[in-house]
Short mmCIF file of C-alpha atoms and ligand atoms in Angstrom, two decimals:
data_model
loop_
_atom_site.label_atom_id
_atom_site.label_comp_id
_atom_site.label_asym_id
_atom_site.label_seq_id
_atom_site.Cartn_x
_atom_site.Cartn_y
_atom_site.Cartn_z
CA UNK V 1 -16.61 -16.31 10.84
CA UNK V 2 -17.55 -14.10 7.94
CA UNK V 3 -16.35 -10.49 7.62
CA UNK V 4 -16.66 -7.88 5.79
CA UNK V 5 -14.13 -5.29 5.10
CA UNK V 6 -14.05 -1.60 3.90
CA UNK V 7 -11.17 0.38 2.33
CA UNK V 8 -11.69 4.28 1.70
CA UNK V 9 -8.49 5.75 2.85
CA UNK V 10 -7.02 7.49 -0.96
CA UNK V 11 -8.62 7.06 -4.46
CA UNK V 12 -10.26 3.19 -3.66
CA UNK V 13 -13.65 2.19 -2.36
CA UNK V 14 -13.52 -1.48 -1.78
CA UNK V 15 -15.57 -3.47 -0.48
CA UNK V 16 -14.35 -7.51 0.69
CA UNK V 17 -15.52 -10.54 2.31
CA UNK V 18 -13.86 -13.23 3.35
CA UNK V 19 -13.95 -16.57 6.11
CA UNK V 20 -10.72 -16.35 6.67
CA UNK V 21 -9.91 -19.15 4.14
CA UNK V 22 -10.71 -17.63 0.41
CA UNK V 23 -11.67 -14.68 -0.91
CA UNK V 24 -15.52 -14.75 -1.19
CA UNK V 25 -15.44 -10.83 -2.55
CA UNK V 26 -13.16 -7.95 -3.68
CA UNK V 27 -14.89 -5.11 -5.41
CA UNK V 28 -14.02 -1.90 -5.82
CA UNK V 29 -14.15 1.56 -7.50
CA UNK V 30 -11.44 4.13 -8.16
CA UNK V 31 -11.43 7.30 -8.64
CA UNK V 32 -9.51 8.81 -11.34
CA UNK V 33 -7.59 12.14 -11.49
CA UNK V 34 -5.43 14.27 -14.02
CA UNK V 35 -3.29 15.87 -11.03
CA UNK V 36 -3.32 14.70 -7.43
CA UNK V 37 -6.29 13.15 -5.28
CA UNK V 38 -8.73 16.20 -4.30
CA UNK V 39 -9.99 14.89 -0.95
CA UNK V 40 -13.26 16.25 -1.28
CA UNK V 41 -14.27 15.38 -4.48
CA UNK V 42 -12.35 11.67 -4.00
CA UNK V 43 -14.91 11.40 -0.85
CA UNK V 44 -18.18 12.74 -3.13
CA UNK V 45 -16.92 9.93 -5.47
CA UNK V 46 -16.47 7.17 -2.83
CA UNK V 47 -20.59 8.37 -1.31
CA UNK V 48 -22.01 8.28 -4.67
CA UNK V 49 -20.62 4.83 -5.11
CA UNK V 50 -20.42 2.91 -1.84
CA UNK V 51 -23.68 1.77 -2.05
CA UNK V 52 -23.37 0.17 -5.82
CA UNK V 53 -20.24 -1.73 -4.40
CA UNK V 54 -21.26 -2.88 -0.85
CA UNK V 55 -24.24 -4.67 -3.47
CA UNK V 56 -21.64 -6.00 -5.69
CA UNK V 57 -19.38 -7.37 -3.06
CA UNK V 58 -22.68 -9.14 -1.36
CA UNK V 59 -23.77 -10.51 -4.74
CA UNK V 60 -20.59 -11.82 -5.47
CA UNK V 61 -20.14 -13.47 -2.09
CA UNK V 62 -23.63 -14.73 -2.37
CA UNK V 63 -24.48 -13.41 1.14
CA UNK V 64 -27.15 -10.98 2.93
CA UNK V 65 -25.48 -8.52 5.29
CA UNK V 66 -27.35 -10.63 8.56
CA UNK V 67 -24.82 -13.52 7.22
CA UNK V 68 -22.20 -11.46 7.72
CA UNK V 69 -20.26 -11.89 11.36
CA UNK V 70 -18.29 -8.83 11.43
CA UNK V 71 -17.22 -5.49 10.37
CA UNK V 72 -13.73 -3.79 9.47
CA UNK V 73 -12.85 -0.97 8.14
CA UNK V 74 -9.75 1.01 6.97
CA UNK V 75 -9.21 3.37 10.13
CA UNK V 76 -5.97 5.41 9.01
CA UNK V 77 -3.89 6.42 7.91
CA UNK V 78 -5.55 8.59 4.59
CA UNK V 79 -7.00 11.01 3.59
CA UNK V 80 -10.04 13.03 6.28
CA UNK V 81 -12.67 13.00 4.08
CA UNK V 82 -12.55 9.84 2.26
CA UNK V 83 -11.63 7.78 5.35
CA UNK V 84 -15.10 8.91 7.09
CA UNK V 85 -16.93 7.58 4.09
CA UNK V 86 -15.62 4.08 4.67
CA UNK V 87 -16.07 4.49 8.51
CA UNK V 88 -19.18 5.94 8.66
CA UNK V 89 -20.68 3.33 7.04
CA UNK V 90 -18.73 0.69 8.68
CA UNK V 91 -20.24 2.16 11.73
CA UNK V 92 -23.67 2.28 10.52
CA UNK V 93 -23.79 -1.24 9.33
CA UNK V 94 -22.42 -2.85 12.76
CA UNK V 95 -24.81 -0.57 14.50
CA UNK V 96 -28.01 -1.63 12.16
CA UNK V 97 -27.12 -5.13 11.97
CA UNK V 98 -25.90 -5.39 15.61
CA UNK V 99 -22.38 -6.84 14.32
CA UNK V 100 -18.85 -6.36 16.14
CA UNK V 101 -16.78 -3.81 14.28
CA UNK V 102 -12.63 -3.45 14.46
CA UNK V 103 -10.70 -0.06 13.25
CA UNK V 104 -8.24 -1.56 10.52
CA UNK V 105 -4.47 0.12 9.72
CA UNK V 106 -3.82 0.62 5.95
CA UNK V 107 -0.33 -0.46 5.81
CA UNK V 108 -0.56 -3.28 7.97
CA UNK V 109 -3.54 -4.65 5.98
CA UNK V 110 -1.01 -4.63 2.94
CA UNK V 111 1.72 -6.39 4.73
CA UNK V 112 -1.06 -9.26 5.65
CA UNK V 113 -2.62 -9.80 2.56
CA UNK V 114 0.66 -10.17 0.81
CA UNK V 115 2.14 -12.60 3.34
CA UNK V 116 -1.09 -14.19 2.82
CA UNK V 117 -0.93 -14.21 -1.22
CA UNK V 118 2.84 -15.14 -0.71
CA UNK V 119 2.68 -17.56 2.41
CA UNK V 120 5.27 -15.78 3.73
CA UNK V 121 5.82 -15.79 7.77
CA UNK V 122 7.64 -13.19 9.05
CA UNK V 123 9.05 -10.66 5.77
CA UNK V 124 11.00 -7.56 5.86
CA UNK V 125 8.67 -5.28 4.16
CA UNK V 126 9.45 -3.15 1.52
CA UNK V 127 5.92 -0.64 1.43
CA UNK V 128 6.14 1.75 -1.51
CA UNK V 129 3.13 3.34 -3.00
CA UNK V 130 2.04 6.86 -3.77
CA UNK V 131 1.92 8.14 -0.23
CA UNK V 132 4.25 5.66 1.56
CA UNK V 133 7.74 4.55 2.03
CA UNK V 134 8.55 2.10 4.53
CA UNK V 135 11.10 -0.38 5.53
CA UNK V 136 9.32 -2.64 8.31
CA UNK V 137 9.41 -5.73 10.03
CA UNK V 138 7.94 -7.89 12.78
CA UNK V 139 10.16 -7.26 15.92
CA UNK V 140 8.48 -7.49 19.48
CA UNK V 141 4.89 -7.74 19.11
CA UNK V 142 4.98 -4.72 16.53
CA UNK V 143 5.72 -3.80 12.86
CA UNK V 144 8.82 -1.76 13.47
CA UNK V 145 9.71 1.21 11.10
CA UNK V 146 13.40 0.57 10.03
CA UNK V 147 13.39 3.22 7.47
CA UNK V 148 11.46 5.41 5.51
CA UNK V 149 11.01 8.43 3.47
CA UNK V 150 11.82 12.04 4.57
CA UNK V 151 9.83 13.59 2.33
CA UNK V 152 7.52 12.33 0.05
CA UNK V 153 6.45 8.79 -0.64
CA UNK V 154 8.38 6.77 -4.18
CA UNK V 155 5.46 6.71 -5.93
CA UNK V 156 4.51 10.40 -5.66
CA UNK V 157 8.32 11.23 -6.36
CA UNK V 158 7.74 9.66 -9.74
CA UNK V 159 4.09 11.16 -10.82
CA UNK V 160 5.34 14.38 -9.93
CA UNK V 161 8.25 13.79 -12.67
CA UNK V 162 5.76 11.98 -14.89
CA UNK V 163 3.54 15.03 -14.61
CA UNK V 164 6.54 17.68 -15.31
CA UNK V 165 7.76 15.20 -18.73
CA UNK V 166 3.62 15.40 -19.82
CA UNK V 167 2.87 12.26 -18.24
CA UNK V 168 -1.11 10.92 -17.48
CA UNK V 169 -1.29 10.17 -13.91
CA UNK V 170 -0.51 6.92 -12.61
CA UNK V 171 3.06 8.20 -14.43
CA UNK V 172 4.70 4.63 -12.56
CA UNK V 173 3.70 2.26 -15.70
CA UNK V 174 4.82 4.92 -18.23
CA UNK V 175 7.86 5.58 -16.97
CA UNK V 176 8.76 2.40 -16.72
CA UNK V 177 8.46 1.95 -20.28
CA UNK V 178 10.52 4.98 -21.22
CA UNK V 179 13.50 3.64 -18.19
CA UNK V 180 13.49 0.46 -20.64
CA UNK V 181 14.85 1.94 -23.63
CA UNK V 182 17.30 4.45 -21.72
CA UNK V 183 21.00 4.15 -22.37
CA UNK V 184 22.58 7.08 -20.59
CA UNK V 185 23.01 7.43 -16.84
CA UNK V 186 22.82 10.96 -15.88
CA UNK V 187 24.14 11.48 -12.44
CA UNK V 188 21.69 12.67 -9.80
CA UNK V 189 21.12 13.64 -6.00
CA UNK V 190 21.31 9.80 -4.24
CA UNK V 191 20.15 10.86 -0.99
CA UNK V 192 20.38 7.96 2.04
CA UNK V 193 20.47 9.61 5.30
CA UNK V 194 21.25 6.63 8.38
CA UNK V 195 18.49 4.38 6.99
CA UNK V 196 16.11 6.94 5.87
CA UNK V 197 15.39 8.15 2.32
CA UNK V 198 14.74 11.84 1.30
CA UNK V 199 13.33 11.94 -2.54
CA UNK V 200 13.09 16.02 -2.88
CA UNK V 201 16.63 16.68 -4.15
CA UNK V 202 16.35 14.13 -6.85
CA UNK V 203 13.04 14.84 -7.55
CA UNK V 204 14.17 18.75 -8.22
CA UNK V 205 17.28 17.97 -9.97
CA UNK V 206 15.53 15.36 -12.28
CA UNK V 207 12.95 18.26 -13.05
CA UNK V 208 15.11 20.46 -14.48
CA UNK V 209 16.11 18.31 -16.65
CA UNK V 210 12.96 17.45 -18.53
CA UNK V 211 13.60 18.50 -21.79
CA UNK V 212 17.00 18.83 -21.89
CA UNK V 213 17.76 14.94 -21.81
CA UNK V 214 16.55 12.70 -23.40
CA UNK V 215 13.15 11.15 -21.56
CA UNK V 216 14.03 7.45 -22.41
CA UNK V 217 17.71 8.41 -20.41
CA UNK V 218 15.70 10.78 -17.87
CA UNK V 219 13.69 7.70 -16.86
CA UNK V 220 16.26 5.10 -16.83
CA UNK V 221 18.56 7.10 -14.52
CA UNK V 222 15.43 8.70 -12.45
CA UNK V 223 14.36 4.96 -11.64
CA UNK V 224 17.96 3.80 -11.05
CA UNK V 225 18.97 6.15 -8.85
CA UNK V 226 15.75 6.41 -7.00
CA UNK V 227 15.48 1.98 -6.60
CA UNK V 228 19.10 1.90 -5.54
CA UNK V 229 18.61 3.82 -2.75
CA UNK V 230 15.62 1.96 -1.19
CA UNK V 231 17.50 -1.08 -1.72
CA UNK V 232 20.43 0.11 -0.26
CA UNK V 233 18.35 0.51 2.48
CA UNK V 234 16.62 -2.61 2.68
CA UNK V 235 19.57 -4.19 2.57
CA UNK V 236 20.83 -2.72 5.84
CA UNK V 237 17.33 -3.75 7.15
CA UNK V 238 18.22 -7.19 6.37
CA UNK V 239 21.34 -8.06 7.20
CA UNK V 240 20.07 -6.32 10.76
CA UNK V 241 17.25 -8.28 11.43
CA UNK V 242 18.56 -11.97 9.13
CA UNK V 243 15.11 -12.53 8.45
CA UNK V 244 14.43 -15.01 5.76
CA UNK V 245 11.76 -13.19 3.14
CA UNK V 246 11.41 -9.85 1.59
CA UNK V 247 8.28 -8.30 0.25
CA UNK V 248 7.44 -5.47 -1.37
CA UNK V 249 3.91 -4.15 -1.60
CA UNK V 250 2.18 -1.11 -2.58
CA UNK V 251 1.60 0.28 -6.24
CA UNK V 252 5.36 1.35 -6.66
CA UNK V 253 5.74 -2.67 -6.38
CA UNK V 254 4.33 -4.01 -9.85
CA UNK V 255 7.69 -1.87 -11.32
CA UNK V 256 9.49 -5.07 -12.79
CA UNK V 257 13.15 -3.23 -12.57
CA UNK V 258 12.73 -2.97 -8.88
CA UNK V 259 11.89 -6.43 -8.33
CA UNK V 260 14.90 -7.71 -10.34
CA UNK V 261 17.06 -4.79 -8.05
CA UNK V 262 15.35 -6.62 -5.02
CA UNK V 263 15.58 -10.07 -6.43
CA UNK V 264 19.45 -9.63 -6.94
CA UNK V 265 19.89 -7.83 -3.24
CA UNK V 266 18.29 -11.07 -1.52
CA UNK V 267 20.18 -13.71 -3.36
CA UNK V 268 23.57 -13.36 -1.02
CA UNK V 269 21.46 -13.43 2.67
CA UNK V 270 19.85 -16.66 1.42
CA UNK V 271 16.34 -14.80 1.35
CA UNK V 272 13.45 -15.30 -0.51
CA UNK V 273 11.97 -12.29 -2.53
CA UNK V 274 8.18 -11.66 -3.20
CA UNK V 275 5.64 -9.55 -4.12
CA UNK V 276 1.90 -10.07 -4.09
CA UNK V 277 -0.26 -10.54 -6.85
CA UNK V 278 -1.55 -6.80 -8.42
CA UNK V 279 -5.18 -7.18 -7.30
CA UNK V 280 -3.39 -7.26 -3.78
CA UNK V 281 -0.99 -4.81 -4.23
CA UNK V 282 -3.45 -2.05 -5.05
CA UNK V 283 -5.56 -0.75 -2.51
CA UNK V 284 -8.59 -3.19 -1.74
CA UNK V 285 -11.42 -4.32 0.94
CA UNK V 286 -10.40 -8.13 1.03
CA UNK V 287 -7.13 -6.85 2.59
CA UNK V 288 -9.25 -5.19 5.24
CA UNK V 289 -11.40 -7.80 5.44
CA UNK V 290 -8.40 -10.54 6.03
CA UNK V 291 -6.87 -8.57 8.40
CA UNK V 292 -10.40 -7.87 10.70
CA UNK V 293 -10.46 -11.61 10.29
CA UNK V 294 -7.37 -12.13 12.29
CA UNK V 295 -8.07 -9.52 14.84
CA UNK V 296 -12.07 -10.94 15.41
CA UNK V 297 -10.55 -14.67 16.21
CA UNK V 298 -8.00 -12.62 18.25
CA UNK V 299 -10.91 -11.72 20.69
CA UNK V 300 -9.93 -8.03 19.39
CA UNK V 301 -13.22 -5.59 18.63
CA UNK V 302 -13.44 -1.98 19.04
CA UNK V 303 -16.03 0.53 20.23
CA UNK V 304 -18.36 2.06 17.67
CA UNK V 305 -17.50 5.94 19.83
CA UNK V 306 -13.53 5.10 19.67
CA UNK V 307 -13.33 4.98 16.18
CA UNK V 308 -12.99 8.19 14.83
CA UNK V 309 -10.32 8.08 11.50
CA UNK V 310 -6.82 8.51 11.92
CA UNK V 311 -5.41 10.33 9.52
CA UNK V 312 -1.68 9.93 10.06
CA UNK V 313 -1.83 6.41 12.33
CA UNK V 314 1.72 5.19 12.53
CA UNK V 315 2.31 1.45 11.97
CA UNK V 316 4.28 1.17 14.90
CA UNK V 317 1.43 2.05 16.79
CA UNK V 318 -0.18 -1.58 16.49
CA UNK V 319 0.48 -4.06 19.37
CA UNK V 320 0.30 -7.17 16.61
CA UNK V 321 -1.49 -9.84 18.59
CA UNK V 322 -2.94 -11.83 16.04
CA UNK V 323 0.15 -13.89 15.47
P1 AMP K 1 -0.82 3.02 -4.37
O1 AMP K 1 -0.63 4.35 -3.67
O2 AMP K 1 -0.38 1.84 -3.58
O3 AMP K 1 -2.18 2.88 -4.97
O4 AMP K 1 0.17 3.05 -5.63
C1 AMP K 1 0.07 4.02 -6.63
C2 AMP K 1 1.46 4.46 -7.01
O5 AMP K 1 2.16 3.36 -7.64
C3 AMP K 1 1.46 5.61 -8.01
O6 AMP K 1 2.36 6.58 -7.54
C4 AMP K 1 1.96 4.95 -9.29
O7 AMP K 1 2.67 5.84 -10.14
C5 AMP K 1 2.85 3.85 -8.76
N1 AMP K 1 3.04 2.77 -9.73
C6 AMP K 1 2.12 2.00 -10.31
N2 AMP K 1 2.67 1.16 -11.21
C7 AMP K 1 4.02 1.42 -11.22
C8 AMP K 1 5.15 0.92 -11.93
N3 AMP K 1 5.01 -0.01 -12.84
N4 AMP K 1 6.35 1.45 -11.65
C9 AMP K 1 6.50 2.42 -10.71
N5 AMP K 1 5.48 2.94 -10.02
C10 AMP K 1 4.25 2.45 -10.26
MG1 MG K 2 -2.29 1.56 -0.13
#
């Protein structure tokens, strides 16, 4: 069975195909920003271009839509406006071609593509991007939430302090650089309530600061502090459920202190660590795609009326029956 997959739920349109073997397509567009995502001008971005990467995708794959067997599309969570580009056309292309269609979640198209990438089985996953923070893992039939942020998500903790030290947006990749060369470790808010994280103290405290230590030292003990904390977490997570692997996906994953953090937390539980490759990591259709996969040869497909977006769809939702 072929599919085709949609993502529109932030800054990516992506468009992939797959049979559920290889990748046959992964294209995409992103829209760029100064500050943070408008969601009416990221949606105007994702209309003008859908059609230009739909094309691309096809073209790559080789394929006409009629060879397609099946539609997904990122359902939630996201941003309104941009999420109803991806779905309205979703909607409009099962309807036109007379193709099933299945309402995809976000995060747990992440957590399959990477255990895909990674032939992992059954991870503890470590989901950090701009948006999200979540500790999860596979326990009765449903990814279960064993921690997350309070607040805001990791990655959005650290382009709001890129931003405030003159940073471009993505500030991840630049601060990074700068935590390198740091040699100071200025104390900060470390903030670990039960097994949840809460970012906004350490984000404020690290503020005032810009400007009054030195960036390179800012950085280093920003990241520190900030890494330590979800790891002290996942660690918990862990030694709870004894499962054998540990991902980490998302955009806040590609930071190559945090894997070494991680890399060093797993070594005593006799787990393996991993993280999938960056095209994977970042938002994409293929992931949608892959994941519609496994819920078509499920027997799972959804109603064209009951699939209005859902903004702030909770992982935990999911009854995971493609397993
Ligand atoms: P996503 O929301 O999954 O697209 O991820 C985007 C987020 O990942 C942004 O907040 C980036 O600043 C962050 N990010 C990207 N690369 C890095 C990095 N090397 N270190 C830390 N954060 C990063
Ligand atoms: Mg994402």
């Amino acid at each position: 069975m072929i599919v085709l997959g949609i993502e529109s739920t932030a800054h990516t349109f992506g468009v992939g195909i797959t049979d559920g073997k290889v990748e046959l397509a992964n294209e995409k567009v992103i829209y760029k920003t100064m500050g943070g995502i408008h969601p009416r001008e990221a949606s105007q971005f994702m209309s003008k271009n859908a059609h230009q990467v739909l094309k691309s995708a096809l073209d790559k794959a080789d394929l006409s839509l009629d060879d397609v067997d099946g539609i997904a599309f990122a359902q939630g969570p996201g941003l309104g406006p941009c999420l109803r580009v991806g779905g309205t056309l979703a909607v409009f292309l099962a309807k036109q071609y007379g193709k099933p269609i299945v309402g995809v979640n976000h995060c747990i198209a992440h957590i399959e593509v990477g255990k895909w990438d990674l032939g992992f089985k059954d991870p503890l996953v470590v989901y950090v991007s701009g948006a999200n923070t979540q500790i999860l893992g596979l326990a009765g039939g449903r990814y279960r939430i064993f921690g997350e942020t309070l607040d805001i998500g990791l990655g959005n903790a650290i382009d709001v302090l890129g931003r405030t030290m003159g940073l471009e947006f993505p500030a991840g990749p630049k601060l990074e650089t700068l935590a390198r060369n740091g040699k100071r470790l200025v104390e900060l808010p470390y903030t670990v309530k039960g097994m949840d994280l809460a970012f906004s103290g350490l984000l404020t405290a690290s503020k005032k600061l810009v400007g009054k230590v030195k960036n390179e030292d800012l950085a280093y003990s920003f990241q520190e502090t900030i890494f330590a904390m979800l790891v002290e977490v996942s660690e918990r997570a862990l030694a709870h459920t004894k499962k054998k692997e540990v991902m980490l996906v998302g955009g806040v994953a590609q930071n190559k202190r945090l894997r070494e953090m991680f890399e060093n937390m797993v070594k005593p539980h006799d787990a393996k660590f991993g993280s999938p490759k960056p095209a994977y990591n970042g938002d994409n259709g293929f992931m949608i795609a892959l994941t519609g996969w496994k819920m078509f040869e499920a027997g799972i497909e959804h109603d064209p009326k009951d699939l209005a977006v859902k903004q702030g769809w909770r992982t935990d939702d999911i009854e995971i029956s493609w397993h």
